[in-house]
């Protein structure tokens, strides 16, 4: 690698101040630090630092998303061949899905990273690695039939208005990936709800076999067609129509394990989202006035984007509550609200997205009260000690 | 009444190069130095000129803001140089030792009344060993503490075993405690490691508390927080046991004897072990013929909070160890993506989690670039106090004094949050931020 290093050292001056490519310095820096961990040493404070950096953290999250991505590719093929009633082998299904999903991934990354690089350049910042994860999350929460230009517009919208206007990575209030989805949901609702978008080709009216509807379990539940909802095991494995990466809870749980084991995601949020969902599901069972409310809480958790949201979206450290106590409250309310919106508000087929975005807005408030509680404890102590 | 406090939060960084419990002979240092940098917030005013003769205990300089505070020479000889840096800032008072140490004529401090004792401690330079919180500065001579805290153990990476250093010092320790008891009539708390025998157990006039847990369990700040926390307007004094020994020795013999037992440690030290030396000894002499490689960092103190003094530097005034680790000024191809069997991390994102007992060589590389705050909950894992560290650091960045006070800034100094800096994914310079905030508050309050 010495040759590569020498080459970089040779061209580096042209990207530094005064060099003729100085306007591309952030881009150069991003590529250089991608290839080589910088030689920068500590000067003040602790002389040694943990080996972890943001690149490592983000790449762990991407690794955790890979099972969901791979399964999503397979499922796209599986649903397609099921719809047209054709037999196909595992490889064929996977390859079919691969070809449909990869363009969405590429469009998401290219549009998002372009915006990121431009902003880093203009602000003279280093390029933050945050989008590496958002860029992967966005395709996974899209339906396979989404037009590519919509992915691009939504991604650009999410990065600019969800992140950069707040100051960039680490400063955003809302989860950028969910914002991309919300953008499509409100701007082009036809393309992300109903029965059509989830199976490849349905929007183009491919010839399907009799009885194939393409409805997601959530849609079935909302129309009280409870008997059409697959059993829990099928929901868990994920061979059902839905967003590309959301359907397989098995794949999501592998991701959850990676995130929790490595310590990258906070277990408090994940646990409390699930508890919140179970709690609300239980309450609904108690007051069940319609078949949707009678669904068991476990089934509720296995449907739609609940688990994906719990593992990959609610845990976003930037937009979730920042304090440990706050994380419990935040997660629990996400779980509760997700089911509330899903079951009680007929306008929105899935509640998870809105629940997380709503709680993103309330996270600072939750933190505020947690911090105030800490301050109060401290103040109390003063009184105790002066009374002595 | 003593109690045992169990601390779960914290992190023991498993570094290579722990000192073996044996004494190493080193070449005696001929140059000694006192560096004003070792005293937070002290602007030195020299009392002597270059070339003047000094004895061990002769005051070298005084504190510009509190002229009563003087710092004394560790050895006898000649004031060789007052080394200056940019804007004529004094970097070091360098003394050339005459080999045999002659001491300044002492005062019998064990017979004095409380008030004249304070004066005597100031005049002899012994006062400099008493520090105060908030701020971790030399105690204000006019301050009246609500308690005195001493930590009897050190949990920092590669820290020496204080029991080994303090063996046979019972008498001096007791004499030191007696001096403190006379100076101020407040409780003296000594924090000890749980389930370990300590020399302090035979000392009279102190209250013992036991702490169990990973670093920073040995930090005196953690002990204060759990035993008798500092509220706004309160002052607590702290001392290191070795410094108490110096005061005790003076009370017993009338000599300013600053002999120190220190550990020379780190992955770049051939034979990490203990050394008997004198305060301010040259690092070159302490590490002579005992170092592997050329490209190393010489730290007086531990790797989290010590100062980079270089091979030609000197042992810090309060320091009990020299740490030598490799410099990390090299590029690493795709380093962030490697499996990382040899990379220590609090997270399990590197495969080093497979070897939970292994000791690591960690260099001075940042291992990444500085980023915005993205991760949360990391600091909380390593601060065993009821304090919200990330919120505190953020308040320190914007220097919101009111908020800092509410969040408990008076309870911490930078060493208490040093682990936050170590584990930070975003590579935020936590200690510098905290120190700047403390300095701001100190200047606003005075």
PDB file of N, CA, C and O in Angstrom, chain A residues 5 12 34-38 40-42 44-53 56 126 128-129 169-170 262 264 317 322 327 374 377-378 381 385, chain B residues 231 297 303-304 306 331-332 334 336-338 343-346 348-349 364-367 371-376 386 394 406 411 421-422 427 429 431:
ATOM      1  N   UNK A   5      -0.093   5.207  -0.908  1.00  0.00           N
ATOM      2  CA  UNK A   5       0.148   6.264   0.069  1.00  0.00           C
ATOM      3  C   UNK A   5       1.008   7.377  -0.541  1.00  0.00           C
ATOM      4  O   UNK A   5       0.751   8.560  -0.387  1.00  0.00           O
ATOM      5  N   UNK A  12      -1.755  15.397  -2.572  1.00  0.00           N
ATOM      6  CA  UNK A  12      -2.411  16.078  -1.455  1.00  0.00           C
ATOM      7  C   UNK A  12      -2.266  17.609  -1.512  1.00  0.00           C
ATOM      8  O   UNK A  12      -3.258  18.321  -1.323  1.00  0.00           O
ATOM      9  N   UNK A  34     -10.924   7.445   3.978  1.00  0.00           N
ATOM     10  CA  UNK A  34     -11.544   6.149   3.728  1.00  0.00           C
ATOM     11  C   UNK A  34     -10.447   5.098   3.510  1.00  0.00           C
ATOM     12  O   UNK A  34     -10.493   4.000   4.060  1.00  0.00           O
ATOM     13  N   UNK A  35      -9.424   5.490   2.753  1.00  0.00           N
ATOM     14  CA  UNK A  35      -8.349   4.542   2.445  1.00  0.00           C
ATOM     15  C   UNK A  35      -7.402   4.354   3.617  1.00  0.00           C
ATOM     16  O   UNK A  35      -6.974   3.254   3.918  1.00  0.00           O
ATOM     17  N   UNK A  36      -7.066   5.455   4.278  1.00  0.00           N
ATOM     18  CA  UNK A  36      -6.085   5.383   5.361  1.00  0.00           C
ATOM     19  C   UNK A  36      -6.607   6.065   6.612  1.00  0.00           C
ATOM     20  O   UNK A  36      -7.093   7.185   6.546  1.00  0.00           O
ATOM     21  N   UNK A  37      -6.483   5.378   7.744  1.00  0.00           N
ATOM     22  CA  UNK A  37      -6.735   6.060   9.001  1.00  0.00           C
ATOM     23  C   UNK A  37      -5.658   7.134   9.122  1.00  0.00           C
ATOM     24  O   UNK A  37      -4.476   6.849   8.953  1.00  0.00           O
ATOM     25  N   UNK A  38      -6.031   8.395   9.388  1.00  0.00           N
ATOM     26  CA  UNK A  38      -5.043   9.483   9.378  1.00  0.00           C
ATOM     27  C   UNK A  38      -3.928   9.281  10.401  1.00  0.00           C
ATOM     28  O   UNK A  38      -4.092   8.540  11.375  1.00  0.00           O
ATOM     29  N   UNK A  40      -2.860  11.416  12.434  1.00  0.00           N
ATOM     30  CA  UNK A  40      -2.994  12.458  13.453  1.00  0.00           C
ATOM     31  C   UNK A  40      -2.823  11.859  14.855  1.00  0.00           C
ATOM     32  O   UNK A  40      -3.424  10.845  15.184  1.00  0.00           O
ATOM     33  N   UNK A  41      -1.982  12.514  15.649  1.00  0.00           N
ATOM     34  CA  UNK A  41      -1.773  12.011  17.007  1.00  0.00           C
ATOM     35  C   UNK A  41      -2.365  12.966  18.027  1.00  0.00           C
ATOM     36  O   UNK A  41      -2.592  14.135  17.738  1.00  0.00           O
ATOM     37  N   UNK A  42      -2.579  12.442  19.223  1.00  0.00           N
ATOM     38  CA  UNK A  42      -3.152  13.247  20.291  1.00  0.00           C
ATOM     39  C   UNK A  42      -2.135  14.283  20.738  1.00  0.00           C
ATOM     40  O   UNK A  42      -0.936  14.009  20.788  1.00  0.00           O
ATOM     41  N   UNK A  44      -3.432  16.945  23.196  1.00  0.00           N
ATOM     42  CA  UNK A  44      -3.923  17.374  24.504  1.00  0.00           C
ATOM     43  C   UNK A  44      -4.788  16.260  25.074  1.00  0.00           C
ATOM     44  O   UNK A  44      -5.252  15.397  24.353  1.00  0.00           O
ATOM     45  N   UNK A  45      -5.019  16.320  26.355  1.00  0.00           N
ATOM     46  CA  UNK A  45      -5.942  15.360  26.957  1.00  0.00           C
ATOM     47  C   UNK A  45      -5.394  13.942  26.954  1.00  0.00           C
ATOM     48  O   UNK A  45      -4.198  13.725  27.053  1.00  0.00           O
ATOM     49  N   UNK A  46      -6.291  12.985  26.829  1.00  0.00           N
ATOM     50  CA  UNK A  46      -5.884  11.580  26.878  1.00  0.00           C
ATOM     51  C   UNK A  46      -4.929  11.281  25.714  1.00  0.00           C
ATOM     52  O   UNK A  46      -5.191  11.673  24.590  1.00  0.00           O
ATOM     53  N   UNK A  47      -3.826  10.614  26.041  1.00  0.00           N
ATOM     54  CA  UNK A  47      -2.838  10.321  25.002  1.00  0.00           C
ATOM     55  C   UNK A  47      -3.259   9.158  24.127  1.00  0.00           C
ATOM     56  O   UNK A  47      -2.785   9.009  23.017  1.00  0.00           O
ATOM     57  N   UNK A  48      -4.098   8.297  24.678  1.00  0.00           N
ATOM     58  CA  UNK A  48      -4.564   7.153  23.894  1.00  0.00           C
ATOM     59  C   UNK A  48      -6.067   7.284  23.690  1.00  0.00           C
ATOM     60  O   UNK A  48      -6.763   7.870  24.503  1.00  0.00           O
ATOM     61  N   UNK A  49      -6.528   6.749  22.573  1.00  0.00           N
ATOM     62  CA  UNK A  49      -7.961   6.832  22.276  1.00  0.00           C
ATOM     63  C   UNK A  49      -8.459   5.455  21.855  1.00  0.00           C
ATOM     64  O   UNK A  49      -7.712   4.673  21.255  1.00  0.00           O
ATOM     65  N   UNK A  50      -9.703   5.222  22.133  1.00  0.00           N
ATOM     66  CA  UNK A  50     -10.364   3.989  21.724  1.00  0.00           C
ATOM     67  C   UNK A  50     -10.232   3.836  20.203  1.00  0.00           C
ATOM     68  O   UNK A  50     -10.247   4.813  19.465  1.00  0.00           O
ATOM     69  N   UNK A  51     -10.103   2.602  19.756  1.00  0.00           N
ATOM     70  CA  UNK A  51      -9.916   2.368  18.317  1.00  0.00           C
ATOM     71  C   UNK A  51     -11.152   2.701  17.500  1.00  0.00           C
ATOM     72  O   UNK A  51     -11.086   2.795  16.285  1.00  0.00           O
ATOM     73  N   UNK A  52     -12.271   2.874  18.140  1.00  0.00           N
ATOM     74  CA  UNK A  52     -13.511   3.069  17.380  1.00  0.00           C
ATOM     75  C   UNK A  52     -13.569   4.469  16.774  1.00  0.00           C
ATOM     76  O   UNK A  52     -13.067   5.425  17.345  1.00  0.00           O
ATOM     77  N   UNK A  53     -14.111   4.573  15.588  1.00  0.00           N
ATOM     78  CA  UNK A  53     -14.439   5.875  15.033  1.00  0.00           C
ATOM     79  C   UNK A  53     -15.781   5.770  14.320  1.00  0.00           C
ATOM     80  O   UNK A  53     -16.383   4.689  14.274  1.00  0.00           O
ATOM     81  N   UNK A  56     -16.167   3.104  11.619  1.00  0.00           N
ATOM     82  CA  UNK A  56     -16.348   1.759  12.134  1.00  0.00           C
ATOM     83  C   UNK A  56     -17.791   1.566  12.620  1.00  0.00           C
ATOM     84  O   UNK A  56     -18.442   0.579  12.300  1.00  0.00           O
ATOM     85  N   UNK A 126     -15.292  18.192   7.255  1.00  0.00           N
ATOM     86  CA  UNK A 126     -15.011  16.849   6.767  1.00  0.00           C
ATOM     87  C   UNK A 126     -16.350  16.192   6.450  1.00  0.00           C
ATOM     88  O   UNK A 126     -17.375  16.547   7.032  1.00  0.00           O
ATOM     89  N   UNK A 128     -19.101  13.755   6.936  1.00  0.00           N
ATOM     90  CA  UNK A 128     -19.506  12.858   8.022  1.00  0.00           C
ATOM     91  C   UNK A 128     -20.026  11.548   7.448  1.00  0.00           C
ATOM     92  O   UNK A 128     -20.563  11.519   6.347  1.00  0.00           O
ATOM     93  N   UNK A 129     -19.882  10.506   8.242  1.00  0.00           N
ATOM     94  CA  UNK A 129     -20.227   9.180   7.732  1.00  0.00           C
ATOM     95  C   UNK A 129     -21.695   8.823   7.923  1.00  0.00           C
ATOM     96  O   UNK A 129     -22.126   7.753   7.521  1.00  0.00           O
ATOM     97  N   UNK A 169     -24.835  16.319  10.085  1.00  0.00           N
ATOM     98  CA  UNK A 169     -24.863  15.102  10.895  1.00  0.00           C
ATOM     99  C   UNK A 169     -24.730  15.427  12.376  1.00  0.00           C
ATOM    100  O   UNK A 169     -23.899  16.236  12.766  1.00  0.00           O
ATOM    101  N   UNK A 170     -25.556  14.789  13.167  1.00  0.00           N
ATOM    102  CA  UNK A 170     -25.461  14.971  14.604  1.00  0.00           C
ATOM    103  C   UNK A 170     -26.334  16.091  15.132  1.00  0.00           C
ATOM    104  O   UNK A 170     -26.560  16.204  16.324  1.00  0.00           O
ATOM    105  N   UNK A 262     -22.311  -5.540  19.657  1.00  0.00           N
ATOM    106  CA  UNK A 262     -21.183  -4.618  19.486  1.00  0.00           C
ATOM    107  C   UNK A 262     -21.350  -3.359  20.318  1.00  0.00           C
ATOM    108  O   UNK A 262     -20.401  -2.598  20.476  1.00  0.00           O
ATOM    109  N   UNK A 264     -23.249  -0.855  19.531  1.00  0.00           N
ATOM    110  CA  UNK A 264     -23.454   0.306  18.664  1.00  0.00           C
ATOM    111  C   UNK A 264     -24.837   0.913  18.889  1.00  0.00           C
ATOM    112  O   UNK A 264     -25.001   2.124  18.936  1.00  0.00           O
ATOM    113  N   UNK A 317     -29.079   7.286  17.448  1.00  0.00           N
ATOM    114  CA  UNK A 317     -28.676   8.020  18.642  1.00  0.00           C
ATOM    115  C   UNK A 317     -28.865   9.526  18.534  1.00  0.00           C
ATOM    116  O   UNK A 317     -28.974  10.210  19.536  1.00  0.00           O
ATOM    117  N   UNK A 322     -31.506  11.512  24.348  1.00  0.00           N
ATOM    118  CA  UNK A 322     -30.064  11.370  24.559  1.00  0.00           C
ATOM    119  C   UNK A 322     -29.717  10.794  25.935  1.00  0.00           C
ATOM    120  O   UNK A 322     -28.669  10.190  26.103  1.00  0.00           O
ATOM    121  N   UNK A 327     -34.299   7.524  27.158  1.00  0.00           N
ATOM    122  CA  UNK A 327     -34.411   6.489  26.125  1.00  0.00           C
ATOM    123  C   UNK A 327     -35.524   5.497  26.446  1.00  0.00           C
ATOM    124  O   UNK A 327     -36.231   5.037  25.551  1.00  0.00           O
ATOM    125  N   UNK A 374     -32.432  15.473  37.324  1.00  0.00           N
ATOM    126  CA  UNK A 374     -31.064  15.341  37.831  1.00  0.00           C
ATOM    127  C   UNK A 374     -30.662  16.603  38.596  1.00  0.00           C
ATOM    128  O   UNK A 374     -30.075  16.542  39.684  1.00  0.00           O
ATOM    129  N   UNK A 377     -32.365  16.734  42.001  1.00  0.00           N
ATOM    130  CA  UNK A 377     -31.702  15.863  42.975  1.00  0.00           C
ATOM    131  C   UNK A 377     -30.518  16.577  43.588  1.00  0.00           C
ATOM    132  O   UNK A 377     -30.270  16.529  44.779  1.00  0.00           O
ATOM    133  N   UNK A 378     -29.768  17.248  42.714  1.00  0.00           N
ATOM    134  CA  UNK A 378     -28.574  17.956  43.150  1.00  0.00           C
ATOM    135  C   UNK A 378     -28.936  19.094  44.112  1.00  0.00           C
ATOM    136  O   UNK A 378     -28.264  19.318  45.111  1.00  0.00           O
ATOM    137  N   UNK A 381     -29.875  18.022  47.601  1.00  0.00           N
ATOM    138  CA  UNK A 381     -28.707  17.677  48.385  1.00  0.00           C
ATOM    139  C   UNK A 381     -28.173  18.922  49.095  1.00  0.00           C
ATOM    140  O   UNK A 381     -27.732  18.846  50.234  1.00  0.00           O
ATOM    141  N   UNK A 385     -27.565  19.302  53.106  1.00  0.00           N
ATOM    142  CA  UNK A 385     -26.275  19.537  53.730  1.00  0.00           C
ATOM    143  C   UNK A 385     -26.269  20.829  54.538  1.00  0.00           C
ATOM    144  O   UNK A 385     -25.533  20.959  55.494  1.00  0.00           O
TER     145      UNK A 385
ATOM    146  N   UNK B 231     -21.108  21.048  46.873  1.00  0.00           N
ATOM    147  CA  UNK B 231     -22.147  21.917  46.340  1.00  0.00           C
ATOM    148  C   UNK B 231     -21.544  23.285  46.079  1.00  0.00           C
ATOM    149  O   UNK B 231     -20.428  23.582  46.501  1.00  0.00           O
ATOM    150  N   UNK B 297       6.358   8.289  22.964  1.00  0.00           N
ATOM    151  CA  UNK B 297       5.889   9.429  23.744  1.00  0.00           C
ATOM    152  C   UNK B 297       6.198   9.195  25.213  1.00  0.00           C
ATOM    153  O   UNK B 297       5.898   8.128  25.754  1.00  0.00           O
ATOM    154  N   UNK B 303      -1.501   7.590  31.098  1.00  0.00           N
ATOM    155  CA  UNK B 303      -1.764   7.864  29.684  1.00  0.00           C
ATOM    156  C   UNK B 303      -3.066   8.611  29.444  1.00  0.00           C
ATOM    157  O   UNK B 303      -3.300   9.105  28.349  1.00  0.00           O
ATOM    158  N   UNK B 304      -3.915   8.710  30.447  1.00  0.00           N
ATOM    159  CA  UNK B 304      -5.171   9.419  30.241  1.00  0.00           C
ATOM    160  C   UNK B 304      -5.062  10.889  30.615  1.00  0.00           C
ATOM    161  O   UNK B 304      -5.648  11.751  29.967  1.00  0.00           O
ATOM    162  N   UNK B 306      -1.879  12.384  32.026  1.00  0.00           N
ATOM    163  CA  UNK B 306      -0.516  12.893  32.186  1.00  0.00           C
ATOM    164  C   UNK B 306      -0.162  13.911  31.118  1.00  0.00           C
ATOM    165  O   UNK B 306      -0.944  14.212  30.221  1.00  0.00           O
ATOM    166  N   UNK B 331       0.086   6.307   8.998  1.00  0.00           N
ATOM    167  CA  UNK B 331      -1.185   6.003   8.341  1.00  0.00           C
ATOM    168  C   UNK B 331      -1.456   4.515   8.456  1.00  0.00           C
ATOM    169  O   UNK B 331      -0.535   3.714   8.520  1.00  0.00           O
ATOM    170  N   UNK B 332      -2.727   4.177   8.456  1.00  0.00           N
ATOM    171  CA  UNK B 332      -3.064   2.754   8.489  1.00  0.00           C
ATOM    172  C   UNK B 332      -4.066   2.471   7.380  1.00  0.00           C
ATOM    173  O   UNK B 332      -5.165   3.023   7.367  1.00  0.00           O
ATOM    174  N   UNK B 334      -6.934   1.300   5.374  1.00  0.00           N
ATOM    175  CA  UNK B 334      -8.271   0.783   5.700  1.00  0.00           C
ATOM    176  C   UNK B 334      -8.398   0.338   7.159  1.00  0.00           C
ATOM    177  O   UNK B 334      -9.098  -0.620   7.461  1.00  0.00           O
ATOM    178  N   UNK B 336      -9.922   1.336   9.719  1.00  0.00           N
ATOM    179  CA  UNK B 336     -11.241   1.294  10.356  1.00  0.00           C
ATOM    180  C   UNK B 336     -12.026   0.047   9.958  1.00  0.00           C
ATOM    181  O   UNK B 336     -12.978  -0.336  10.622  1.00  0.00           O
ATOM    182  N   UNK B 337     -11.600  -0.583   8.853  1.00  0.00           N
ATOM    183  CA  UNK B 337     -12.367  -1.727   8.353  1.00  0.00           C
ATOM    184  C   UNK B 337     -11.755  -3.061   8.750  1.00  0.00           C
ATOM    185  O   UNK B 337     -12.346  -4.105   8.525  1.00  0.00           O
ATOM    186  N   UNK B 338     -10.551  -3.032   9.347  1.00  0.00           N
ATOM    187  CA  UNK B 338      -9.852  -4.285   9.671  1.00  0.00           C
ATOM    188  C   UNK B 338     -10.564  -5.031  10.809  1.00  0.00           C
ATOM    189  O   UNK B 338     -11.243  -4.422  11.616  1.00  0.00           O
ATOM    190  N   UNK B 343      -6.846  -4.379  18.460  1.00  0.00           N
ATOM    191  CA  UNK B 343      -7.309  -3.028  18.743  1.00  0.00           C
ATOM    192  C   UNK B 343      -8.217  -3.018  19.950  1.00  0.00           C
ATOM    193  O   UNK B 343      -9.254  -3.655  19.944  1.00  0.00           O
ATOM    194  N   UNK B 344      -7.826  -2.272  20.947  1.00  0.00           N
ATOM    195  CA  UNK B 344      -8.639  -2.207  22.156  1.00  0.00           C
ATOM    196  C   UNK B 344      -9.806  -1.250  21.951  1.00  0.00           C
ATOM    197  O   UNK B 344      -9.641  -0.173  21.395  1.00  0.00           O
ATOM    198  N   UNK B 345     -10.974  -1.680  22.383  1.00  0.00           N
ATOM    199  CA  UNK B 345     -12.133  -0.808  22.298  1.00  0.00           C
ATOM    200  C   UNK B 345     -13.127  -1.180  23.376  1.00  0.00           C
ATOM    201  O   UNK B 345     -13.262  -2.345  23.725  1.00  0.00           O
ATOM    202  N   UNK B 346     -13.824  -0.161  23.906  1.00  0.00           N
ATOM    203  CA  UNK B 346     -14.861  -0.462  24.883  1.00  0.00           C
ATOM    204  C   UNK B 346     -16.012  -1.203  24.190  1.00  0.00           C
ATOM    205  O   UNK B 346     -16.629  -2.076  24.755  1.00  0.00           O
ATOM    206  N   UNK B 348     -17.688  -3.661  21.236  1.00  0.00           N
ATOM    207  CA  UNK B 348     -17.224  -4.947  20.708  1.00  0.00           C
ATOM    208  C   UNK B 348     -17.203  -4.896  19.192  1.00  0.00           C
ATOM    209  O   UNK B 348     -17.498  -5.883  18.524  1.00  0.00           O
ATOM    210  N   UNK B 349     -16.871  -3.744  18.644  1.00  0.00           N
ATOM    211  CA  UNK B 349     -16.857  -3.613  17.193  1.00  0.00           C
ATOM    212  C   UNK B 349     -15.562  -4.142  16.596  1.00  0.00           C
ATOM    213  O   UNK B 349     -15.432  -4.239  15.392  1.00  0.00           O
ATOM    214  N   UNK B 364      -0.487   6.672  20.122  1.00  0.00           N
ATOM    215  CA  UNK B 364      -1.124   7.973  20.364  1.00  0.00           C
ATOM    216  C   UNK B 364      -1.984   8.436  19.200  1.00  0.00           C
ATOM    217  O   UNK B 364      -2.356   9.594  19.138  1.00  0.00           O
ATOM    218  N   UNK B 365      -2.278   7.517  18.263  1.00  0.00           N
ATOM    219  CA  UNK B 365      -3.115   7.904  17.127  1.00  0.00           C
ATOM    220  C   UNK B 365      -4.553   8.149  17.577  1.00  0.00           C
ATOM    221  O   UNK B 365      -5.048   7.505  18.491  1.00  0.00           O
ATOM    222  N   UNK B 366      -5.195   9.087  16.893  1.00  0.00           N
ATOM    223  CA  UNK B 366      -6.596   9.373  17.208  1.00  0.00           C
ATOM    224  C   UNK B 366      -7.524   8.226  16.819  1.00  0.00           C
ATOM    225  O   UNK B 366      -8.627   8.117  17.306  1.00  0.00           O
ATOM    226  N   UNK B 367      -7.084   7.412  15.869  1.00  0.00           N
ATOM    227  CA  UNK B 367      -7.919   6.345  15.312  1.00  0.00           C
ATOM    228  C   UNK B 367      -9.193   6.914  14.710  1.00  0.00           C
ATOM    229  O   UNK B 367     -10.289   6.405  14.928  1.00  0.00           O
ATOM    230  N   UNK B 371     -15.514  14.387  14.758  1.00  0.00           N
ATOM    231  CA  UNK B 371     -16.834  14.469  14.150  1.00  0.00           C
ATOM    232  C   UNK B 371     -17.815  15.128  15.108  1.00  0.00           C
ATOM    233  O   UNK B 371     -17.521  15.296  16.286  1.00  0.00           O
ATOM    234  N   UNK B 372     -18.996  15.425  14.562  1.00  0.00           N
ATOM    235  CA  UNK B 372     -20.060  15.934  15.423  1.00  0.00           C
ATOM    236  C   UNK B 372     -20.489  14.814  16.374  1.00  0.00           C
ATOM    237  O   UNK B 372     -20.226  13.639  16.115  1.00  0.00           O
ATOM    238  N   UNK B 373     -21.162  15.209  17.448  1.00  0.00           N
ATOM    239  CA  UNK B 373     -21.686  14.197  18.363  1.00  0.00           C
ATOM    240  C   UNK B 373     -22.713  13.347  17.633  1.00  0.00           C
ATOM    241  O   UNK B 373     -23.716  13.841  17.155  1.00  0.00           O
ATOM    242  N   UNK B 374     -22.461  12.081  17.519  1.00  0.00           N
ATOM    243  CA  UNK B 374     -23.445  11.194  16.921  1.00  0.00           C
ATOM    244  C   UNK B 374     -23.874  10.148  17.941  1.00  0.00           C
ATOM    245  O   UNK B 374     -25.047   9.918  18.162  1.00  0.00           O
ATOM    246  N   UNK B 375     -22.889   9.546  18.590  1.00  0.00           N
ATOM    247  CA  UNK B 375     -23.224   8.494  19.543  1.00  0.00           C
ATOM    248  C   UNK B 375     -23.661   9.108  20.877  1.00  0.00           C
ATOM    249  O   UNK B 375     -23.177  10.154  21.279  1.00  0.00           O
ATOM    250  N   UNK B 376     -24.565   8.434  21.538  1.00  0.00           N
ATOM    251  CA  UNK B 376     -24.919   8.843  22.897  1.00  0.00           C
ATOM    252  C   UNK B 376     -24.785   7.624  23.803  1.00  0.00           C
ATOM    253  O   UNK B 376     -24.667   6.506  23.326  1.00  0.00           O
ATOM    254  N   UNK B 386     -23.613  10.418  39.731  1.00  0.00           N
ATOM    255  CA  UNK B 386     -24.948  10.842  39.315  1.00  0.00           C
ATOM    256  C   UNK B 386     -24.814  12.190  38.614  1.00  0.00           C
ATOM    257  O   UNK B 386     -25.230  13.230  39.117  1.00  0.00           O
ATOM    258  N   UNK B 394     -21.513  19.336  26.832  1.00  0.00           N
ATOM    259  CA  UNK B 394     -22.139  20.267  25.887  1.00  0.00           C
ATOM    260  C   UNK B 394     -22.298  21.649  26.514  1.00  0.00           C
ATOM    261  O   UNK B 394     -22.075  22.668  25.860  1.00  0.00           O
ATOM    262  N   UNK B 406     -25.592  23.829  37.578  1.00  0.00           N
ATOM    263  CA  UNK B 406     -26.708  22.933  37.866  1.00  0.00           C
ATOM    264  C   UNK B 406     -26.357  21.481  37.551  1.00  0.00           C
ATOM    265  O   UNK B 406     -26.835  20.558  38.197  1.00  0.00           O
ATOM    266  N   UNK B 411     -18.152  19.345  40.895  1.00  0.00           N
ATOM    267  CA  UNK B 411     -17.791  18.015  41.398  1.00  0.00           C
ATOM    268  C   UNK B 411     -16.731  17.326  40.565  1.00  0.00           C
ATOM    269  O   UNK B 411     -16.184  16.314  40.958  1.00  0.00           O
ATOM    270  N   UNK B 421     -13.305  10.949  27.174  1.00  0.00           N
ATOM    271  CA  UNK B 421     -12.479  11.341  26.041  1.00  0.00           C
ATOM    272  C   UNK B 421     -11.904  10.105  25.360  1.00  0.00           C
ATOM    273  O   UNK B 421     -11.866  10.023  24.135  1.00  0.00           O
ATOM    274  N   UNK B 422     -11.501   9.145  26.150  1.00  0.00           N
ATOM    275  CA  UNK B 422     -10.932   7.923  25.562  1.00  0.00           C
ATOM    276  C   UNK B 422     -11.958   7.188  24.709  1.00  0.00           C
ATOM    277  O   UNK B 422     -11.676   6.809  23.581  1.00  0.00           O
ATOM    278  N   UNK B 427     -14.373  11.652  18.888  1.00  0.00           N
ATOM    279  CA  UNK B 427     -13.047  12.198  19.195  1.00  0.00           C
ATOM    280  C   UNK B 427     -13.117  13.637  19.709  1.00  0.00           C
ATOM    281  O   UNK B 427     -12.370  14.517  19.298  1.00  0.00           O
ATOM    282  N   UNK B 429     -12.550  16.503  22.429  1.00  0.00           N
ATOM    283  CA  UNK B 429     -11.500  16.691  23.447  1.00  0.00           C
ATOM    284  C   UNK B 429     -12.126  17.100  24.773  1.00  0.00           C
ATOM    285  O   UNK B 429     -12.059  18.260  25.204  1.00  0.00           O
ATOM    286  N   UNK B 431     -11.464  16.594  27.990  1.00  0.00           N
ATOM    287  CA  UNK B 431     -10.722  17.161  29.117  1.00  0.00           C
ATOM    288  C   UNK B 431     -10.402  18.627  28.901  1.00  0.00           C
ATOM    289  O   UNK B 431     -10.501  19.440  29.830  1.00  0.00           O
TER     290      UNK B 431
END
